[in-house]
Short mmCIF file of C-alpha atoms in Angstrom, two decimals:
data_model
loop_
_atom_site.label_atom_id
_atom_site.label_comp_id
_atom_site.label_asym_id
_atom_site.label_seq_id
_atom_site.Cartn_x
_atom_site.Cartn_y
_atom_site.Cartn_z
CA LYS A 23 -10.77 -23.43 16.88
CA GLY A 24 -11.94 -20.03 18.08
CA ALA A 25 -14.27 -17.65 16.33
CA LEU A 26 -12.72 -15.57 13.60
CA GLY A 27 -12.07 -11.98 14.58
CA ALA A 28 -12.51 -8.99 12.28
CA ALA A 29 -8.81 -9.04 11.35
CA ASP A 30 -9.13 -12.69 10.31
CA ARG A 31 -12.18 -12.05 8.11
CA HIS A 32 -10.67 -8.91 6.58
CA PRO A 33 -6.92 -9.35 6.08
CA ARG A 34 -6.39 -5.62 5.50
CA LEU A 35 -8.04 -4.76 8.83
CA ARG A 36 -5.31 -4.76 11.43
CA THR A 37 -5.43 -5.04 15.21
CA ALA A 38 -4.22 -2.27 17.53
CA ALA A 39 -0.97 -4.13 18.18
CA GLU A 40 -0.24 -4.32 14.45
CA THR A 41 -0.79 -0.59 13.96
CA MET A 42 1.62 0.66 16.59
CA SER A 43 3.94 1.93 13.87
CA ASP A 44 1.07 3.61 12.00
CA LYS A 45 0.01 7.19 12.49
CA VAL A 46 -3.07 6.73 14.66
CA ASN A 47 -5.08 9.21 16.63
CA PRO A 48 -3.71 9.01 20.18
CA HIS A 49 -6.76 10.86 21.46
CA THR A 50 -9.29 8.11 20.75
CA PRO A 51 -9.75 4.98 22.85
CA TYR A 52 -10.47 2.59 19.99
CA PHE A 53 -9.16 2.31 16.47
CA LYS A 54 -9.16 -0.04 13.51
CA SER A 55 -6.76 0.64 10.67
CA TYR A 56 -7.51 -0.12 7.04
CA ASP A 57 -5.26 0.44 4.04
CA LEU A 58 -7.46 2.27 1.55
CA GLY A 59 -4.77 1.94 -1.09
CA ALA A 60 -5.38 -1.82 -1.11
CA LEU A 61 -9.17 -1.51 -1.42
CA SER A 62 -10.48 -3.59 -4.33
CA GLU A 63 -12.97 -2.38 -6.91
CA GLN A 64 -15.65 -4.39 -5.10
CA GLY A 65 -15.02 -2.39 -1.92
CA ALA A 66 -15.21 -3.87 1.54
CA GLU A 67 -17.60 -4.23 4.43
CA ILE A 68 -16.21 -4.13 7.94
CA VAL A 69 -18.00 -4.68 11.23
CA LEU A 70 -16.60 -3.02 14.34
CA THR A 71 -17.58 -4.39 17.75
CA PRO A 72 -15.41 -3.11 20.59
CA GLY A 73 -14.97 -5.46 23.53
CA LYS A 74 -15.79 -4.80 27.17
CA ASP A 75 -12.51 -3.05 28.00
CA GLU A 76 -12.68 -0.97 24.82
CA CYS A 77 -16.28 0.05 25.61
CA ALA A 78 -15.13 1.16 29.08
CA ALA A 79 -12.40 3.28 27.48
CA ILE A 80 -14.90 4.74 25.00
CA ALA A 81 -17.23 5.66 27.89
CA ARG A 82 -14.39 7.53 29.61
CA TRP A 83 -13.57 9.29 26.32
CA LEU A 84 -17.24 10.27 25.87
CA ASP A 85 -17.41 11.32 29.55
CA ILE A 86 -20.44 9.12 30.25
CA PRO A 87 -20.90 6.42 32.91
CA LYS A 88 -21.05 3.43 30.55
CA VAL A 89 -21.05 2.13 26.99
CA GLU A 90 -22.76 -1.23 27.31
CA SER A 91 -22.39 -2.12 23.63
CA LEU A 92 -21.36 -0.57 20.36
CA SER A 93 -21.42 -1.99 16.88
CA ALA A 94 -20.87 -0.40 13.50
CA ARG A 95 -21.12 -1.66 9.94
CA ILE A 96 -18.89 0.21 7.51
CA ARG A 97 -18.99 -0.02 3.72
CA LEU A 98 -15.90 1.26 1.92
CA SER A 99 -15.77 1.92 -1.80
CA ARG A 100 -13.36 3.58 -4.17
CA ARG A 101 -14.97 6.47 -6.02
CA GLY A 102 -12.06 6.98 -8.37
CA GLY A 103 -8.53 8.23 -8.16
CA ASP A 104 -7.74 8.76 -4.52
CA LEU A 105 -11.34 9.40 -3.40
CA TYR A 106 -13.03 6.86 -1.12
CA ASP A 107 -16.60 6.64 0.18
CA TYR A 108 -17.22 5.58 3.78
CA ASP A 109 -20.85 4.70 4.54
CA ALA A 110 -21.64 3.52 8.04
CA SER A 111 -24.39 2.67 10.46
CA PHE A 112 -24.00 2.23 14.19
CA GLU A 113 -25.95 1.16 17.24
CA ALA A 114 -24.93 1.75 20.82
CA ASP A 115 -26.44 1.12 24.21
CA VAL A 116 -25.11 3.68 26.65
CA VAL A 117 -25.79 5.04 30.11
CA GLN A 118 -25.74 8.80 30.43
CA ALA A 119 -26.13 10.96 33.53
CA CYS A 120 -29.33 12.98 33.85
CA VAL A 121 -28.39 16.66 33.59
CA VAL A 122 -30.67 17.54 36.52
CA THR A 123 -30.37 14.64 39.00
CA LEU A 124 -27.17 12.96 37.72
CA GLU A 125 -29.07 9.65 37.93
CA PRO A 126 -28.09 7.05 35.31
CA VAL A 127 -30.26 7.17 32.18
CA PRO A 128 -29.99 4.29 29.70
CA ALA A 129 -30.23 5.22 26.02
CA HIS A 130 -30.13 3.42 22.69
CA LEU A 131 -28.34 5.37 19.98
CA ALA A 132 -28.44 4.57 16.27
CA GLY A 133 -27.46 6.40 13.15
CA THR A 134 -26.17 6.29 9.61
CA PHE A 135 -23.70 8.64 8.02
CA HIS A 136 -21.40 9.19 5.05
CA ARG A 137 -17.88 10.51 4.72
CA THR A 138 -15.60 10.99 1.74
CA PHE A 139 -11.85 10.58 2.17
CA GLN A 140 -9.09 11.73 -0.13
CA VAL A 141 -5.44 10.74 0.22
CA GLU A 142 -3.33 13.89 0.53
CA ALA A 143 -0.97 13.17 -2.37
CA ALA A 144 -3.90 13.54 -4.79
CA THR A 145 -4.98 16.76 -3.08
CA ARG A 146 -1.64 18.39 -3.82
CA ARG A 147 -1.98 17.60 -7.54
CA ARG A 148 -5.49 19.05 -7.86
CA LYS A 149 -6.06 22.75 -7.68
CA ALA A 150 -9.32 24.62 -7.90
CA ALA A 151 -9.39 26.22 -11.32
CA PRO A 152 -10.98 29.59 -12.00
CA THR A 153 -14.08 29.52 -14.20
CA ASP A 154 -14.61 31.82 -17.18
CA ASP A 155 -16.05 34.52 -14.89
CA GLY A 156 -13.05 34.40 -12.53
CA GLU A 157 -14.83 32.46 -9.78
CA VAL A 158 -13.03 29.48 -8.30
CA ALA A 159 -14.86 26.22 -9.01
CA PHE A 160 -14.68 23.57 -6.29
CA THR A 161 -15.18 19.87 -6.85
CA GLU A 162 -16.49 17.07 -4.64
CA ALA A 163 -12.87 16.38 -3.75
CA ASP A 164 -12.72 19.78 -2.03
CA GLU A 165 -15.30 18.55 0.51
CA ALA A 166 -13.47 15.30 1.25
CA GLU A 167 -11.67 14.70 4.52
CA VAL A 168 -8.00 14.73 3.62
CA LEU A 169 -5.90 11.83 4.86
CA THR A 170 -2.13 12.18 5.07
CA ASP A 171 -1.72 8.41 4.75
CA PRO A 172 -3.76 5.77 2.89
CA VAL A 173 -4.05 3.84 6.16
CA ALA A 174 -7.26 5.20 7.68
CA ASP A 175 -8.62 4.72 11.18
CA LEU A 176 -12.16 3.42 10.53
CA ALA A 177 -13.26 3.82 14.16
CA VAL A 178 -12.79 7.58 14.48
CA PRO A 179 -15.82 8.61 12.37
CA VAL A 180 -18.00 6.13 14.31
CA LEU A 181 -16.83 7.52 17.65
CA GLU A 182 -17.44 11.07 16.44
CA GLU A 183 -20.99 10.22 15.35
CA VAL A 184 -21.76 8.39 18.61
CA SER A 185 -20.53 11.47 20.46
CA LEU A 186 -22.86 13.70 18.43
CA ALA A 187 -25.82 11.37 19.10
CA LEU A 188 -25.57 11.71 22.88
CA ASP A 189 -28.16 13.85 24.66
#
């Protein structure tokens, strides 16, 4: 018996091969799909740990010499309606090129971040209503990242944050 992979521990987390028919971001080297519509009231915790080949692809995408390791812990919860909270932490060991000498410079990156997602169908039903003074009042939903499909790519926000953490 082999070790259980993330897809085995989290049945709603699907492998890349299983998501070929999904709408995924073709511009990222690593993705993990999750059906937010099937998220329970208890939420879910997912751990992402790209393998060696995936880390090499991520390094090329980040335009750095090497991603030695990357791991992320993601906590998903349903806020209500079609709003979902995505709280994550990540750690990465990377090798960057010195901007002066181009010599390899190892770095440890770590961070935590939050995102809010909203499935597009709910966005169409909600409109910002004018207040008594004629101003348009916006809600928390207006600041959510709008998803066109309840199947979200959980890796994209992690890759974006790793990219922002680079020197």
